[in-house]
Amino acid sequence: MKLSDIKSSEAELQDYYAQLRSQHITPAWIGGGITREPKSKAVPWVWHWRDLRPQAMRAAQLVGTEQAERRVLRLTNPELPGLSASNTMVANIQIVMPGEIARAHRHSGSALRLIIEGNGGYTVVNGARLPMAPGDLVLTPNWTWHDHANDTDRPMIWLDGLDTPLVRMLEAGFYEEYHKETQTIVEGAGSPFAKYGEGGLRPVWEAEPATRYSPLWHYPMSQARAALERLAADRSGGPLDGIILEYTNPVTGGPAMPTIACYIQMLRAGERTQAHRSVCCTNYHVIEGRGYSVVGGTRLDWEDKDVFTVPTWTFREHVNDSDRPAFLFSFTDAPVMKALDLYREEAKAG
Ligand SMILES: [Fe+2]
């Protein structure tokens, strides 16, 4: 047995390829399709709050929530043809003005909100009212009814993260409007947090959820900050990312949602993390702090409330060159990669 060595003329080949094209068949030996390692079309990018906030306020002047199902600005990666910050996940800025509601709907894509500005508005998820304060994480997972309301006298602005590009690629998107504008609140403020917010303690009378997403839909910043500061006081954390915590599903210990994992990390003043890369795309939001990240050789300077994206299999390291701690929220599609045995991670040599 040996490799065969058939010689054809260029004319013969081109004629054959033309026939194949006319029959919607493609010779797989042309053009590859398999790469030695992942190469994202997306590029490292940062969107600065100093640009985002004025545009969000302008959107609030120009467009009402009657016209727009959601008043959302999509952060668009310069090299992605679709409207998303990263390959599988969007990162958007949403604004709800005083007295406004964003009406109830549900979709098969999963979403998270990281509150940037405003204190006292709320999201209702399947009838449970969730408070929203700066730095809080609020989940509106797959097929949960959700609406938002701002009953304060200041704008509410948050970061939206959704897996919609992935769901679209999988052709698995469903969407439905609620039969009225807002849900009836059946569980009082903070109910999911009251039941599941202690992590290690769980209410016995609650049936085990049939869904894979976390039943804890609200993760307050006050709790995350206290946990990070407690650990940062006398530990160095992990070798790659230092003091970093995952927002978990308290029932399973797994990621917050099957398609999106969420993290918060604290970079102490002067801290630099180890350059590493992983098979997942990651969107970051600077809850507070100032510093920079080197992503695929590009320096991204960031400060309070900025958003930046790290494409898959791209080395990233974070540097807090300021004299105060920095808190970075991030969300990734790592659970998808892990579920499919596609996840890898490595530190940069040297
Ligand atoms: Fe939604």
Coordinates of C-alpha atoms and ligand atoms in Angstrom, one line a residue:
M1 CA 0.0 0.0 0.0
K2 CA 1.2 3.5 -0.8
L3 CA 0.0 7.0 -1.6
S4 CA -1.3 7.2 -5.1
D5 CA 0.2 9.6 -7.6
I6 CA -2.4 10.4 -10.2
K7 CA -1.6 13.2 -12.7
S8 CA -4.5 15.2 -14.2
S9 CA -4.3 18.2 -16.5
E10 CA -5.4 21.6 -15.1
A11 CA -8.2 21.7 -17.8
E12 CA -9.5 18.3 -16.7
L13 CA -9.5 19.4 -13.0
Q14 CA -11.2 22.7 -13.8
D15 CA -13.9 21.0 -15.9
Y16 CA -14.5 18.6 -13.0
Y17 CA -14.7 21.4 -10.4
A18 CA -17.2 23.3 -12.6
Q19 CA -19.4 20.2 -12.8
L20 CA -19.3 19.8 -9.1
R21 CA -20.2 23.5 -8.5
S22 CA -23.2 23.1 -10.8
Q23 CA -24.4 20.2 -8.6
H24 CA -23.6 22.1 -5.3
I25 CA -20.8 19.8 -4.4
T26 CA -17.5 21.0 -3.1
P27 CA -14.1 19.1 -3.3
A28 CA -13.0 19.2 0.3
W29 CA -9.3 19.0 -0.6
I30 CA -9.4 22.6 -1.8
G31 CA -9.5 25.4 0.7
G32 CA -8.8 23.4 3.8
G33 CA -11.3 24.0 6.5
I34 CA -9.1 22.5 9.2
T35 CA -6.7 24.7 11.0
R36 CA -3.7 23.8 13.1
E37 CA -5.2 25.9 15.9
P38 CA -8.1 28.3 16.3
K39 CA -7.8 31.6 14.6
S40 CA -10.6 34.0 15.4
K41 CA -11.9 36.5 12.9
A42 CA -12.6 38.7 15.9
V43 CA -10.0 41.2 17.0
P44 CA -9.1 42.4 20.5
W45 CA -11.0 45.6 21.1
V46 CA -12.0 48.0 23.8
W47 CA -15.1 50.2 24.0
H48 CA -14.7 53.2 26.3
W49 CA -17.4 54.3 28.7
R50 CA -16.6 57.9 27.8
D51 CA -17.9 57.1 24.3
L52 CA -20.7 54.6 25.4
R53 CA -22.5 56.7 28.0
P54 CA -23.2 59.8 25.8
Q55 CA -24.4 57.5 23.0
A56 CA -26.7 55.6 25.4
M57 CA -28.1 58.9 26.6
R58 CA -28.6 60.1 23.0
A59 CA -30.4 56.8 22.3
A60 CA -32.7 57.6 25.2
Q61 CA -33.5 61.0 23.6
L62 CA -34.1 59.6 20.2
V63 CA -35.9 56.3 20.7
G64 CA -38.7 55.3 23.1
T65 CA -39.2 51.9 24.6
E66 CA -42.6 51.8 22.8
Q67 CA -40.7 51.7 19.4
A68 CA -37.7 49.6 20.5
E69 CA -38.3 46.2 22.2
R70 CA -35.1 47.0 24.0
R71 CA -33.1 50.2 23.8
V72 CA -29.8 48.6 23.2
L73 CA -26.5 49.6 21.6
R74 CA -24.6 46.6 20.3
L75 CA -20.8 46.7 20.6
T76 CA -19.6 45.5 17.3
N77 CA -16.2 43.8 16.8
P78 CA -14.6 45.6 13.8
E79 CA -13.7 42.3 12.1
L80 CA -17.0 40.4 12.7
P81 CA -19.5 40.6 9.9
G82 CA -22.4 40.2 12.3
L83 CA -23.4 42.6 15.0
S84 CA -21.5 41.2 18.0
A85 CA -18.5 41.9 20.2
S86 CA -17.3 38.3 20.0
N87 CA -17.9 35.1 18.0
T88 CA -20.6 33.5 20.1
M89 CA -21.7 36.2 22.5
V90 CA -22.9 39.8 22.2
A91 CA -22.0 42.6 24.7
N92 CA -24.5 45.4 24.6
I93 CA -25.3 48.6 26.5
Q94 CA -28.9 49.0 27.5
I95 CA -30.5 52.1 29.0
V96 CA -33.9 52.4 30.7
M97 CA -34.8 55.9 31.7
P98 CA -36.8 57.0 34.8
G99 CA -40.4 55.8 34.7
E100 CA -39.8 53.5 31.7
I101 CA -40.4 49.8 31.4
A102 CA -38.9 47.4 28.9
R103 CA -41.8 45.0 28.2
A104 CA -41.9 41.3 29.1
H105 CA -40.6 38.7 26.6
R106 CA -38.6 35.5 26.6
H107 CA -36.2 33.8 24.2
S108 CA -34.1 30.7 23.9
G109 CA -30.9 32.7 24.0
S110 CA -29.6 33.2 27.6
A111 CA -28.8 36.7 28.9
L112 CA -27.0 38.4 31.7
R113 CA -27.0 41.9 33.0
L114 CA -24.1 43.6 34.8
I115 CA -25.4 46.8 36.2
I116 CA -23.3 49.8 35.4
E117 CA -25.2 52.9 36.5
G118 CA -28.4 53.5 38.5
N119 CA -29.6 52.0 41.8
G120 CA -33.1 50.8 42.5
G121 CA -34.5 49.7 39.2
Y122 CA -35.4 46.1 38.9
T123 CA -35.8 43.1 36.6
V124 CA -38.6 40.6 36.9
V125 CA -37.7 37.1 36.0
N126 CA -40.5 34.5 35.9
G127 CA -42.4 36.6 38.4
A128 CA -39.5 37.2 40.8
R129 CA -38.4 40.8 41.4
L130 CA -34.7 41.2 41.3
P131 CA -33.1 44.4 42.5
M132 CA -30.3 46.1 40.4
A133 CA -27.4 47.9 41.9
P134 CA -24.1 48.8 40.3
G135 CA -21.8 45.8 39.9
D136 CA -24.7 43.4 40.5
L137 CA -25.1 40.4 38.1
V138 CA -28.7 39.6 37.1
L139 CA -29.5 36.5 34.9
T140 CA -32.4 36.1 32.6
P141 CA -31.6 32.5 31.4
N142 CA -33.0 30.5 28.5
W143 CA -36.8 30.9 28.1
T144 CA -37.4 32.8 31.3
W145 CA -39.9 35.7 31.1
H146 CA -38.2 39.0 31.8
D147 CA -39.0 42.6 31.9
H148 CA -37.2 45.6 33.3
A149 CA -38.4 48.8 35.0
N150 CA -36.8 51.9 36.3
D151 CA -38.8 53.4 39.1
T152 CA -35.9 55.7 40.1
D153 CA -35.2 59.3 39.0
R154 CA -31.9 58.4 37.3
P155 CA -31.1 56.5 34.2
M156 CA -30.4 52.8 34.6
I157 CA -27.6 51.5 32.3
W158 CA -26.3 48.0 32.2
L159 CA -24.2 45.7 30.1
D160 CA -26.1 42.9 28.4
G161 CA -24.4 39.7 27.6
L162 CA -26.2 37.1 25.4
D163 CA -25.4 33.9 23.5
T164 CA -27.5 35.0 20.5
P165 CA -24.7 34.6 17.9
L166 CA -24.3 31.0 19.0
V167 CA -28.0 30.3 19.1
R168 CA -28.4 31.8 15.7
M169 CA -25.6 29.7 14.3
L170 CA -27.2 26.6 15.8
E171 CA -30.6 27.8 14.3
A172 CA -32.2 27.2 17.7
G173 CA -33.7 30.7 18.3
F174 CA -37.2 31.0 19.7
Y175 CA -38.8 34.2 20.9
E176 CA -42.2 35.1 22.4
E177 CA -43.8 38.2 23.8
Y178 CA -45.7 38.1 27.1
H179 CA -49.5 38.6 26.9
K180 CA -49.2 41.9 28.7
E181 CA -46.5 44.5 29.1
T182 CA -45.2 43.5 32.5
Q183 CA -45.3 40.4 34.6
T184 CA -47.3 40.2 37.8
I185 CA -44.7 40.0 40.6
V186 CA -45.3 36.8 42.5
E187 CA -42.1 36.6 44.5
G188 CA -40.9 39.6 46.4
A189 CA -37.7 41.6 46.1
G190 CA -34.7 39.4 46.4
S191 CA -36.5 36.1 46.7
P192 CA -34.1 34.0 44.6
F193 CA -31.2 35.5 46.6
A194 CA -32.9 34.8 49.9
K195 CA -33.3 31.1 48.8
Y196 CA -30.0 30.5 47.1
G197 CA -27.7 33.4 47.9
E198 CA -25.8 31.7 50.7
G199 CA -24.3 29.2 48.3
G200 CA -23.5 26.4 50.8
L201 CA -27.0 26.4 52.2
R202 CA -30.1 25.5 50.1
P203 CA -33.8 25.5 50.9
V204 CA -35.0 21.9 51.4
W205 CA -38.5 22.5 50.2
E206 CA -37.5 23.8 46.8
A207 CA -37.6 21.0 44.1
E208 CA -34.4 20.5 42.3
P209 CA -34.6 22.6 39.1
A210 CA -35.3 20.8 35.9
T211 CA -33.3 23.4 34.0
R212 CA -29.5 23.6 33.9
Y213 CA -29.2 27.3 34.6
S214 CA -28.7 28.8 38.1
P215 CA -31.9 29.4 40.1
L216 CA -30.0 32.3 41.7
W217 CA -30.7 35.0 39.3
H218 CA -29.2 37.8 41.3
Y219 CA -25.6 38.0 42.5
P220 CA -25.0 41.3 44.4
M221 CA -21.7 43.1 44.0
S222 CA -21.5 43.6 47.7
Q223 CA -21.2 39.9 48.3
A224 CA -18.7 39.4 45.4
R225 CA -16.5 42.3 46.6
A226 CA -16.5 41.0 50.1
A227 CA -15.5 37.5 49.0
L228 CA -12.7 38.9 46.7
E229 CA -11.3 41.2 49.4
R230 CA -11.3 38.4 51.9
L231 CA -9.3 36.1 49.6
A232 CA -7.0 38.9 48.3
A233 CA -6.0 39.7 51.9
D234 CA -3.7 36.7 52.3
R235 CA -3.8 34.6 49.1
S236 CA -2.2 34.9 45.7
G237 CA -5.0 33.0 43.9
G238 CA -4.6 31.0 40.8
P239 CA -1.4 31.0 38.7
L240 CA -3.1 32.4 35.6
D241 CA -5.7 34.9 36.8
G242 CA -4.9 35.5 40.5
I243 CA -7.9 36.2 42.6
I244 CA -10.8 35.2 40.4
L245 CA -14.2 33.8 41.3
E246 CA -16.9 32.1 39.2
Y247 CA -20.6 32.9 39.7
T248 CA -21.9 29.4 40.1
N249 CA -25.2 27.6 39.9
P250 CA -25.6 26.9 43.7
V251 CA -27.4 23.6 43.0
T252 CA -24.8 22.1 40.8
G253 CA -21.6 24.1 41.5
G254 CA -21.4 24.5 37.7
P255 CA -21.5 27.6 35.5
A256 CA -24.3 30.2 35.9
M257 CA -25.8 29.1 32.6
P258 CA -25.1 26.2 30.2
T259 CA -23.8 28.5 27.5
I260 CA -22.2 31.3 29.5
A261 CA -19.8 31.3 32.5
C262 CA -19.4 34.5 34.5
Y263 CA -16.4 35.5 36.6
I264 CA -15.3 38.4 38.7
Q265 CA -11.6 39.0 39.5
M266 CA -9.8 41.5 41.6
L267 CA -6.4 42.9 40.5
R268 CA -4.6 44.4 43.4
A269 CA -2.7 47.6 42.9
G270 CA 0.4 46.9 40.8
E271 CA -0.7 43.3 40.0
R272 CA 0.1 41.7 36.6
T273 CA -1.5 38.4 35.7
Q274 CA 0.2 35.6 33.8
A275 CA -0.3 35.7 30.0
H276 CA -2.4 32.7 28.9
R277 CA -5.0 31.7 26.3
S278 CA -8.0 29.5 26.2
V279 CA -10.4 28.1 23.7
C280 CA -13.3 30.4 24.5
C281 CA -14.1 34.0 23.7
T282 CA -14.3 36.4 26.6
N283 CA -15.9 39.8 27.1
Y284 CA -14.7 41.9 30.0
H285 CA -16.4 44.8 31.8
V286 CA -14.3 47.0 34.1
I287 CA -16.6 47.4 37.2
E288 CA -14.0 49.7 38.6
G289 CA -10.3 50.4 38.3
R290 CA -7.8 51.5 35.8
G291 CA -5.1 49.5 34.0
Y292 CA -4.5 47.7 30.7
S293 CA -4.6 44.3 29.2
V294 CA -2.2 42.9 26.5
V295 CA -4.4 40.8 24.2
G296 CA -2.8 39.1 21.3
G297 CA 0.0 41.7 21.4
T298 CA -2.4 44.6 21.4
R299 CA -2.4 46.9 24.4
L300 CA -6.0 47.7 25.5
D301 CA -6.1 50.5 28.1
W302 CA -9.1 50.5 30.3
E303 CA -10.7 52.3 33.1
D304 CA -14.0 52.3 35.0
K305 CA -17.0 50.9 33.1
D306 CA -15.1 50.1 29.8
V307 CA -15.8 46.9 27.9
F308 CA -13.2 44.9 26.1
T309 CA -13.2 41.6 24.2
V310 CA -10.6 38.8 24.0
P311 CA -11.0 36.5 21.0
T312 CA -10.6 32.7 21.4
W313 CA -7.1 31.3 21.7
T314 CA -5.5 34.7 22.1
F315 CA -3.0 35.4 24.9
R316 CA -4.2 37.9 27.4
E317 CA -2.6 39.4 30.5
H318 CA -4.0 42.0 32.8
V319 CA -2.1 44.8 34.5
N320 CA -3.3 47.0 37.2
D321 CA -0.8 49.8 37.1
S322 CA -2.8 52.1 39.3
D323 CA -2.8 52.5 43.1
R324 CA -6.3 51.1 43.7
P325 CA -7.8 47.7 43.2
A326 CA -9.5 46.9 39.9
F327 CA -12.5 44.6 39.6
L328 CA -13.1 42.9 36.2
F329 CA -16.3 41.1 35.4
S330 CA -16.1 38.7 32.5
F331 CA -18.3 36.2 30.7
T332 CA -17.2 33.4 28.3
D333 CA -18.5 30.6 26.2
A334 CA -16.2 28.2 28.0
P335 CA -19.1 25.9 29.2
V336 CA -20.0 25.2 25.6
M337 CA -16.4 24.3 24.8
K338 CA -16.1 22.1 27.9
A339 CA -19.4 20.3 27.1
L340 CA -18.1 19.5 23.7
D341 CA -14.6 18.5 24.8
L342 CA -13.1 21.4 22.9
Y343 CA -11.7 23.4 25.8
R344 CA -8.0 24.0 26.2
E345 CA -6.0 26.5 28.1
E346 CA -2.3 27.2 28.3
A347 CA 0.1 29.7 29.9
K348 CA 2.5 31.6 27.7
A349 CA 5.9 30.1 27.9
G350 CA 8.7 32.2 29.4
Ligands
FE1 FE -34.7 39.7 26.4

